[in-house]
PDB file of C-alpha atoms in Angstrom:
ATOM      1  CA  GLY A   1     -15.877   0.480  24.972  1.00 56.00           C
ATOM      2  CA  ALA A   2     -14.439   3.010  22.561  1.00 86.00           C
ATOM      3  CA  GLY A   3     -14.220   2.109  18.926  1.00 95.00           C
ATOM      4  CA  VAL A   4     -11.506   2.901  16.425  1.00 98.00           C
ATOM      5  CA  SER A   5     -10.812   6.611  16.205  1.00 97.00           C
ATOM      6  CA  GLN A   6      -8.998   8.542  13.516  1.00 98.00           C
ATOM      7  CA  THR A   7      -7.669  12.071  13.414  1.00 98.00           C
ATOM      8  CA  PRO A   8      -8.029  14.423  11.756  1.00 98.00           C
ATOM      9  CA  SER A   9     -11.462  13.723  10.317  1.00 97.00           C
ATOM     10  CA  ASN A  10     -10.680  15.993   7.380  1.00 98.00           C
ATOM     11  CA  LYS A  11      -7.382  17.185   5.971  1.00 98.00           C
ATOM     12  CA  VAL A  12      -6.867  19.643   3.133  1.00 98.00           C
ATOM     13  CA  THR A  13      -3.324  20.077   1.884  1.00 98.00           C
ATOM     14  CA  GLU A  14      -1.461  21.376  -1.127  1.00 98.00           C
ATOM     15  CA  LYS A  15       0.271  19.241  -3.683  1.00 98.00           C
ATOM     16  CA  GLY A  16       3.796  18.436  -2.567  1.00 98.00           C
ATOM     17  CA  LYS A  17       3.137  18.746   1.159  1.00 98.00           C
ATOM     18  CA  TYR A  18       3.632  16.103   3.819  1.00 98.00           C
ATOM     19  CA  VAL A  19       0.706  14.741   5.859  1.00 98.00           C
ATOM     20  CA  GLU A  20       0.272  12.428   8.823  1.00 98.00           C
ATOM     21  CA  LEU A  21      -2.915  10.539   9.577  1.00 98.00           C
ATOM     22  CA  ARG A  22      -3.439   8.969  12.989  1.00 98.00           C
ATOM     23  CA  CYS A  23      -5.340   5.865  14.041  1.00 98.00           C
ATOM     24  CA  ASP A  24      -6.242   4.765  17.570  1.00 98.00           C
ATOM     25  CA  PRO A  25      -7.377   1.131  17.462  1.00 98.00           C
ATOM     26  CA  ILE A  26      -9.647  -0.606  19.920  1.00 97.00           C
ATOM     27  CA  SER A  27      -7.717  -1.185  23.134  1.00 96.00           C
ATOM     28  CA  GLY A  28      -6.047  -4.598  23.193  1.00 95.00           C
ATOM     29  CA  HIS A  29      -6.328  -5.256  19.471  1.00 96.00           C
ATOM     30  CA  THR A  30      -2.981  -6.418  18.157  1.00 96.00           C
ATOM     31  CA  ALA A  31      -3.917  -6.270  14.476  1.00 97.00           C
ATOM     32  CA  LEU A  32      -4.250  -2.938  12.688  1.00 98.00           C
ATOM     33  CA  TYR A  33      -5.020  -2.289   9.028  1.00 98.00           C
ATOM     34  CA  TRP A  34      -4.982   0.763   6.786  1.00 98.00           C
ATOM     35  CA  TYR A  35      -7.229   0.970   3.738  1.00 98.00           C
ATOM     36  CA  ARG A  36      -7.873   3.694   1.186  1.00 98.00           C
ATOM     37  CA  GLN A  37     -11.293   4.338  -0.295  1.00 98.00           C
ATOM     38  CA  SER A  38     -11.801   6.397  -3.413  1.00 97.00           C
ATOM     39  CA  LEU A  39     -15.203   7.822  -4.304  1.00 94.00           C
ATOM     40  CA  GLY A  40     -17.609   5.138  -5.429  1.00 93.00           C
ATOM     41  CA  GLN A  41     -15.200   2.312  -4.704  1.00 96.00           C
ATOM     42  CA  GLY A  42     -14.664  -0.215  -1.955  1.00 97.00           C
ATOM     43  CA  PRO A  43     -11.813   0.124   0.531  1.00 98.00           C
ATOM     44  CA  GLU A  44      -8.439  -0.951  -0.833  1.00 98.00           C
ATOM     45  CA  PHE A  45      -5.864  -2.564   1.446  1.00 97.00           C
ATOM     46  CA  LEU A  46      -2.668  -0.622   2.144  1.00 98.00           C
ATOM     47  CA  ILE A  47      -0.825  -2.174   5.104  1.00 98.00           C
ATOM     48  CA  TYR A  48      -1.305  -4.604   7.999  1.00 97.00           C
ATOM     49  CA  PHE A  49       0.409  -4.414  11.379  1.00 97.00           C
ATOM     50  CA  GLN A  50       0.702  -7.256  13.840  1.00 96.00           C
ATOM     51  CA  GLY A  51       1.863  -5.595  17.022  1.00 95.00           C
ATOM     52  CA  THR A  52       4.618  -3.140  16.188  1.00 96.00           C
ATOM     53  CA  GLY A  53       5.686  -4.704  12.926  1.00 95.00           C
ATOM     54  CA  ALA A  54       4.303  -4.321   9.437  1.00 95.00           C
ATOM     55  CA  ALA A  55       3.349  -7.878   8.498  1.00 95.00           C
ATOM     56  CA  ASP A  56       2.182  -6.942   5.006  1.00 96.00           C
ATOM     57  CA  ASP A  57       2.786  -3.614   3.271  1.00 97.00           C
ATOM     58  CA  SER A  58       2.070  -4.883  -0.216  1.00 96.00           C
ATOM     59  CA  GLY A  59      -0.783  -2.419  -0.729  1.00 96.00           C
ATOM     60  CA  LEU A  60       1.247   0.750  -0.274  1.00 98.00           C
ATOM     61  CA  PRO A  61       1.172   2.356  -3.736  1.00 96.00           C
ATOM     62  CA  ASN A  62       4.732   3.719  -3.728  1.00 96.00           C
ATOM     63  CA  ASP A  63       7.559   4.850  -1.470  1.00 96.00           C
ATOM     64  CA  ARG A  64       5.837   8.144  -0.673  1.00 98.00           C
ATOM     65  CA  PHE A  65       3.608   6.181   1.689  1.00 98.00           C
ATOM     66  CA  PHE A  66       4.889   4.915   5.009  1.00 97.00           C
ATOM     67  CA  ALA A  67       3.240   3.790   8.234  1.00 98.00           C
ATOM     68  CA  VAL A  68       4.441   3.127  11.764  1.00 98.00           C
ATOM     69  CA  ARG A  69       3.081   1.627  14.950  1.00 98.00           C
ATOM     70  CA  PRO A  70       5.956   2.044  17.407  1.00 96.00           C
ATOM     71  CA  GLU A  71       4.260   0.862  20.586  1.00 95.00           C
ATOM     72  CA  GLY A  72       1.803  -1.585  19.115  1.00 94.00           C
ATOM     73  CA  SER A  73      -1.245   0.612  19.608  1.00 96.00           C
ATOM     74  CA  VAL A  74      -1.533   3.969  17.810  1.00 98.00           C
ATOM     75  CA  SER A  75      -0.495   4.000  14.166  1.00 98.00           C
ATOM     76  CA  THR A  76       0.438   6.870  11.874  1.00 98.00           C
ATOM     77  CA  LEU A  77       0.181   6.807   8.098  1.00 98.00           C
ATOM     78  CA  LYS A  78       2.618   9.236   6.532  1.00 98.00           C
ATOM     79  CA  ILE A  79       2.390  10.550   2.983  1.00 98.00           C
ATOM     80  CA  GLN A  80       5.244  12.546   1.517  1.00 98.00           C
ATOM     81  CA  ARG A  81       5.093  14.877  -1.486  1.00 98.00           C
ATOM     82  CA  THR A  82       1.327  14.501  -1.748  1.00 98.00           C
ATOM     83  CA  GLU A  83      -0.270  14.330  -5.183  1.00 98.00           C
ATOM     84  CA  ARG A  84      -3.829  15.106  -6.240  1.00 97.00           C
ATOM     85  CA  GLY A  85      -4.367  11.411  -6.845  1.00 97.00           C
ATOM     86  CA  ASP A  86      -3.813  10.749  -3.139  1.00 98.00           C
ATOM     87  CA  SER A  87      -7.166  12.399  -2.395  1.00 98.00           C
ATOM     88  CA  ALA A  88      -9.362   9.741  -0.808  1.00 98.00           C
ATOM     89  CA  VAL A  89     -10.759   8.551   2.502  1.00 98.00           C
ATOM     90  CA  TYR A  90      -8.125   6.732   4.537  1.00 98.00           C
ATOM     91  CA  LEU A  91      -9.687   4.105   6.778  1.00 98.00           C
ATOM     92  CA  CYS A  92      -8.133   2.326   9.702  1.00 98.00           C
ATOM     93  CA  ALA A  93      -9.406  -0.946  11.126  1.00 98.00           C
ATOM     94  CA  SER A  94      -8.398  -3.198  13.984  1.00 97.00           C
ATOM     95  CA  SER A  95      -9.126  -6.767  15.044  1.00 96.00           C
ATOM     96  CA  PRO A  96      -8.291  -8.705  18.213  1.00 95.00           C
ATOM     97  CA  THR A  97      -5.478 -10.924  16.952  1.00 92.00           C
ATOM     98  CA  GLY A  98      -5.422 -10.703  13.164  1.00 90.00           C
ATOM     99  CA  GLY A  99      -7.002 -14.106  12.707  1.00 88.00           C
ATOM    100  CA  TYR A 100      -8.089 -14.916   9.183  1.00 85.00           C
ATOM    101  CA  GLN A 101     -11.751 -14.944  10.030  1.00 85.00           C
ATOM    102  CA  GLU A 102     -11.925 -12.145  12.549  1.00 90.00           C
ATOM    103  CA  THR A 103     -14.217  -9.198  12.165  1.00 93.00           C
ATOM    104  CA  GLN A 104     -12.410  -5.973  11.427  1.00 96.00           C
ATOM    105  CA  TYR A 105     -13.677  -2.841  13.176  1.00 97.00           C
ATOM    106  CA  PHE A 106     -13.329   0.309  11.140  1.00 98.00           C
ATOM    107  CA  GLY A 107     -12.848   3.898  12.156  1.00 97.00           C
ATOM    108  CA  PRO A 108     -14.730   6.775  10.501  1.00 96.00           C
ATOM    109  CA  GLY A 109     -11.792   7.635   8.274  1.00 98.00           C
ATOM    110  CA  THR A 110      -9.759  10.701   7.403  1.00 98.00           C
ATOM    111  CA  ARG A 111     -10.899  12.530   4.289  1.00 98.00           C
ATOM    112  CA  LEU A 112      -7.786  13.782   2.550  1.00 98.00           C
ATOM    113  CA  LEU A 113      -8.052  16.400  -0.165  1.00 98.00           C
ATOM    114  CA  VAL A 114      -4.911  17.387  -2.039  1.00 98.00           C
ATOM    115  CA  LEU A 115      -5.295  20.645  -3.941  1.00 97.00           C
TER     116      LEU A 115
ATOM    117  CA  GLY B   1      -5.133 -11.427  -7.180  1.00 81.00           C
ATOM    118  CA  GLN B   2      -8.713 -11.088  -6.076  1.00 86.00           C
ATOM    119  CA  SER B   3     -11.649  -9.536  -7.872  1.00 94.00           C
ATOM    120  CA  LEU B   4     -15.278  -9.197  -6.853  1.00 97.00           C
ATOM    121  CA  GLU B   5     -18.314  -8.054  -8.794  1.00 97.00           C
ATOM    122  CA  GLN B   6     -21.593  -6.788  -7.355  1.00 98.00           C
ATOM    123  CA  PRO B   7     -24.388  -4.642  -8.798  1.00 98.00           C
ATOM    124  CA  SER B   8     -23.827  -0.914  -8.477  1.00 97.00           C
ATOM    125  CA  GLU B   9     -27.344   0.059  -7.391  1.00 97.00           C
ATOM    126  CA  VAL B  10     -30.546  -1.473  -6.079  1.00 97.00           C
ATOM    127  CA  THR B  11     -33.784   0.343  -5.240  1.00 97.00           C
ATOM    128  CA  ALA B  12     -36.665  -1.141  -3.278  1.00 97.00           C
ATOM    129  CA  VAL B  13     -39.605  -0.063  -1.119  1.00 97.00           C
ATOM    130  CA  GLU B  14     -39.931  -0.330   2.624  1.00 98.00           C
ATOM    131  CA  GLY B  15     -40.834  -3.811   3.768  1.00 97.00           C
ATOM    132  CA  ALA B  16     -39.471  -5.461   0.626  1.00 98.00           C
ATOM    133  CA  ILE B  17     -36.687  -8.042   0.303  1.00 97.00           C
ATOM    134  CA  VAL B  18     -33.455  -7.260  -1.530  1.00 97.00           C
ATOM    135  CA  GLN B  19     -30.761  -9.679  -2.626  1.00 98.00           C
ATOM    136  CA  ILE B  20     -27.277  -8.379  -3.438  1.00 98.00           C
ATOM    137  CA  ASN B  21     -25.213 -10.825  -5.433  1.00 98.00           C
ATOM    138  CA  CYS B  22     -21.440 -11.058  -5.318  1.00 98.00           C
ATOM    139  CA  THR B  23     -19.308 -13.093  -7.689  1.00 98.00           C
ATOM    140  CA  TYR B  24     -15.589 -13.384  -7.161  1.00 97.00           C
ATOM    141  CA  GLN B  25     -12.325 -14.664  -8.551  1.00 95.00           C
ATOM    142  CA  THR B  26      -9.579 -15.612  -6.149  1.00 92.00           C
ATOM    143  CA  SER B  27      -6.619 -17.915  -5.702  1.00 87.00           C
ATOM    144  CA  GLY B  28      -7.662 -18.588  -2.127  1.00 88.00           C
ATOM    145  CA  PHE B  29      -9.637 -17.147   0.748  1.00 90.00           C
ATOM    146  CA  TYR B  30     -10.995 -18.054   4.152  1.00 91.00           C
ATOM    147  CA  GLY B  31     -14.476 -16.653   3.878  1.00 94.00           C
ATOM    148  CA  LEU B  32     -16.785 -13.976   2.494  1.00 97.00           C
ATOM    149  CA  SER B  33     -17.786 -10.970   4.602  1.00 97.00           C
ATOM    150  CA  TRP B  34     -20.417  -8.298   4.133  1.00 98.00           C
ATOM    151  CA  TYR B  35     -20.080  -4.728   5.377  1.00 98.00           C
ATOM    152  CA  GLN B  36     -22.527  -1.838   5.443  1.00 98.00           C
ATOM    153  CA  GLN B  37     -21.437   1.771   5.020  1.00 98.00           C
ATOM    154  CA  HIS B  38     -23.682   4.797   5.390  1.00 97.00           C
ATOM    155  CA  ASP B  39     -22.683   8.010   3.622  1.00 94.00           C
ATOM    156  CA  GLY B  40     -19.649   9.468   5.356  1.00 91.00           C
ATOM    157  CA  GLY B  41     -19.536   6.662   7.874  1.00 94.00           C
ATOM    158  CA  ALA B  42     -17.343   3.743   8.794  1.00 96.00           C
ATOM    159  CA  PRO B  43     -17.875   0.325   7.213  1.00 97.00           C
ATOM    160  CA  THR B  44     -19.577  -1.910   9.780  1.00 97.00           C
ATOM    161  CA  PHE B  45     -19.605  -5.686   9.782  1.00 96.00           C
ATOM    162  CA  LEU B  46     -22.862  -7.423   8.892  1.00 96.00           C
ATOM    163  CA  SER B  47     -22.240 -11.086   8.196  1.00 96.00           C
ATOM    164  CA  TYR B  48     -19.612 -13.707   7.431  1.00 95.00           C
ATOM    165  CA  ASN B  49     -19.598 -17.075   5.688  1.00 97.00           C
ATOM    166  CA  ALA B  50     -16.679 -19.398   6.242  1.00 95.00           C
ATOM    167  CA  LEU B  51     -18.514 -22.409   4.865  1.00 95.00           C
ATOM    168  CA  ASP B  52     -21.029 -22.933   2.092  1.00 97.00           C
ATOM    169  CA  GLY B  53     -24.606 -22.272   3.055  1.00 97.00           C
ATOM    170  CA  LEU B  54     -26.790 -19.688   4.675  1.00 97.00           C
ATOM    171  CA  GLU B  55     -25.987 -17.583   7.756  1.00 96.00           C
ATOM    172  CA  GLU B  56     -28.862 -15.694   9.338  1.00 95.00           C
ATOM    173  CA  THR B  57     -28.476 -12.649  11.563  1.00 90.00           C
ATOM    174  CA  GLY B  58     -31.777 -10.983  12.285  1.00 93.00           C
ATOM    175  CA  ARG B  59     -33.133  -9.335   9.140  1.00 96.00           C
ATOM    176  CA  PHE B  60     -29.904  -9.997   7.261  1.00 96.00           C
ATOM    177  CA  SER B  61     -28.793 -13.327   5.817  1.00 96.00           C
ATOM    178  CA  SER B  62     -25.750 -14.201   3.772  1.00 98.00           C
ATOM    179  CA  PHE B  63     -25.027 -17.140   1.526  1.00 98.00           C
ATOM    180  CA  LEU B  64     -21.861 -18.623   0.059  1.00 98.00           C
ATOM    181  CA  SER B  65     -21.238 -21.217  -2.622  1.00 97.00           C
ATOM    182  CA  ARG B  66     -17.530 -21.833  -3.116  1.00 96.00           C
ATOM    183  CA  SER B  67     -18.108 -24.142  -6.063  1.00 95.00           C
ATOM    184  CA  ASP B  68     -19.939 -21.333  -7.900  1.00 96.00           C
ATOM    185  CA  SER B  69     -17.634 -18.535  -6.616  1.00 96.00           C
ATOM    186  CA  TYR B  70     -20.799 -16.767  -5.577  1.00 96.00           C
ATOM    187  CA  GLY B  71     -22.419 -15.270  -2.546  1.00 98.00           C
ATOM    188  CA  TYR B  72     -25.280 -13.007  -1.703  1.00 98.00           C
ATOM    189  CA  LEU B  73     -26.628 -10.800   1.047  1.00 98.00           C
ATOM    190  CA  LEU B  74     -30.347 -10.871   1.697  1.00 98.00           C
ATOM    191  CA  LEU B  75     -31.967  -7.873   3.346  1.00 97.00           C
ATOM    192  CA  GLN B  76     -35.478  -8.572   4.613  1.00 97.00           C
ATOM    193  CA  GLU B  77     -38.210  -6.257   5.874  1.00 97.00           C
ATOM    194  CA  LEU B  78     -36.378  -3.279   4.434  1.00 98.00           C
ATOM    195  CA  GLN B  79     -36.349  -0.106   6.511  1.00 98.00           C
ATOM    196  CA  MET B  80     -35.405   3.426   5.533  1.00 97.00           C
ATOM    197  CA  LYS B  81     -32.293   3.146   7.690  1.00 97.00           C
ATOM    198  CA  ASP B  82     -31.061   0.318   5.445  1.00 98.00           C
ATOM    199  CA  SER B  83     -30.319   2.866   2.705  1.00 98.00           C
ATOM    200  CA  ALA B  84     -26.535   2.543   2.490  1.00 98.00           C
ATOM    201  CA  SER B  85     -23.737   0.951   0.499  1.00 98.00           C
ATOM    202  CA  TYR B  86     -23.084  -2.746   0.948  1.00 98.00           C
ATOM    203  CA  PHE B  87     -19.759  -4.390   0.228  1.00 98.00           C
ATOM    204  CA  CYS B  88     -18.784  -7.997  -0.132  1.00 98.00           C
ATOM    205  CA  ALA B  89     -15.198  -8.770   0.816  1.00 97.00           C
ATOM    206  CA  LEU B  90     -12.932 -11.792   0.652  1.00 96.00           C
ATOM    207  CA  ASN B  91     -11.192 -12.607   3.945  1.00 93.00           C
ATOM    208  CA  ASP B  92      -7.522 -13.433   3.942  1.00 88.00           C
ATOM    209  CA  TYR B  93      -6.455 -11.661   7.178  1.00 83.00           C
ATOM    210  CA  LYS B  94      -6.791  -8.566   5.010  1.00 92.00           C
ATOM    211  CA  LEU B  95     -10.047  -7.786   3.256  1.00 96.00           C
ATOM    212  CA  SER B  96     -10.446  -7.451  -0.496  1.00 96.00           C
ATOM    213  CA  PHE B  97     -13.599  -5.481  -1.202  1.00 97.00           C
ATOM    214  CA  GLY B  98     -15.958  -5.235  -4.122  1.00 97.00           C
ATOM    215  CA  ALA B  99     -16.950  -1.816  -5.446  1.00 97.00           C
ATOM    216  CA  GLY B 100     -20.145  -1.800  -3.408  1.00 98.00           C
ATOM    217  CA  THR B 101     -23.876  -1.781  -4.025  1.00 98.00           C
ATOM    218  CA  THR B 102     -25.866   1.318  -3.166  1.00 98.00           C
ATOM    219  CA  VAL B 103     -29.248   0.348  -1.754  1.00 98.00           C
ATOM    220  CA  THR B 104     -31.959   2.988  -1.793  1.00 98.00           C
ATOM    221  CA  VAL B 105     -35.103   2.300   0.203  1.00 98.00           C
ATOM    222  CA  ARG B 106     -38.201   4.264  -0.821  1.00 97.00           C
ATOM    223  CA  ALA B 107     -41.274   4.853   1.304  1.00 94.00           C
TER     224      ALA B 107
END
């Protein structure tokens, strides 16, 4: 079946602009995660959804970052007033039920560049 | 919080064996995972240890010792396609990743 997909694959924006990044998880997966990966680093957790609700948003760096998953499938990560430091690869992952030991399946990421 | 340390780079020749060590500090976790990431690609799952000991999956094996806060990934019969970054990660419904080890396989 189809894996996790993310759009756009690349996004270039100017400092101060608003961006939306989309994630389509594997069909039927109730758990969805957003991570951010800076160059030369491992992915860093941002937020975890169980169904439609954000079960853990402790990784969101500040209130410019927000994410939704209104119907329990597709999720959108929203960044307001972008800053150059937001430039990174934003990865989405999903797992069947969010169990502690489940494998997470990652999408290819959205490469965000803030000029 | 969680922290993990792994070597930044490893180079080896085709057919060799490479061991990537991972030491960690954590207040609690369910297991240790390993992911592979090729340049520009998605991280893909390789192996998972919930309990102490060795898990073998084809050419890849992973080991965990909770008492030593230590694990490793063993790559055997290295192939050129194994050139990638490898990450250890602590499982606690979310993943906490190390900085990654870049493995370069030479002919």
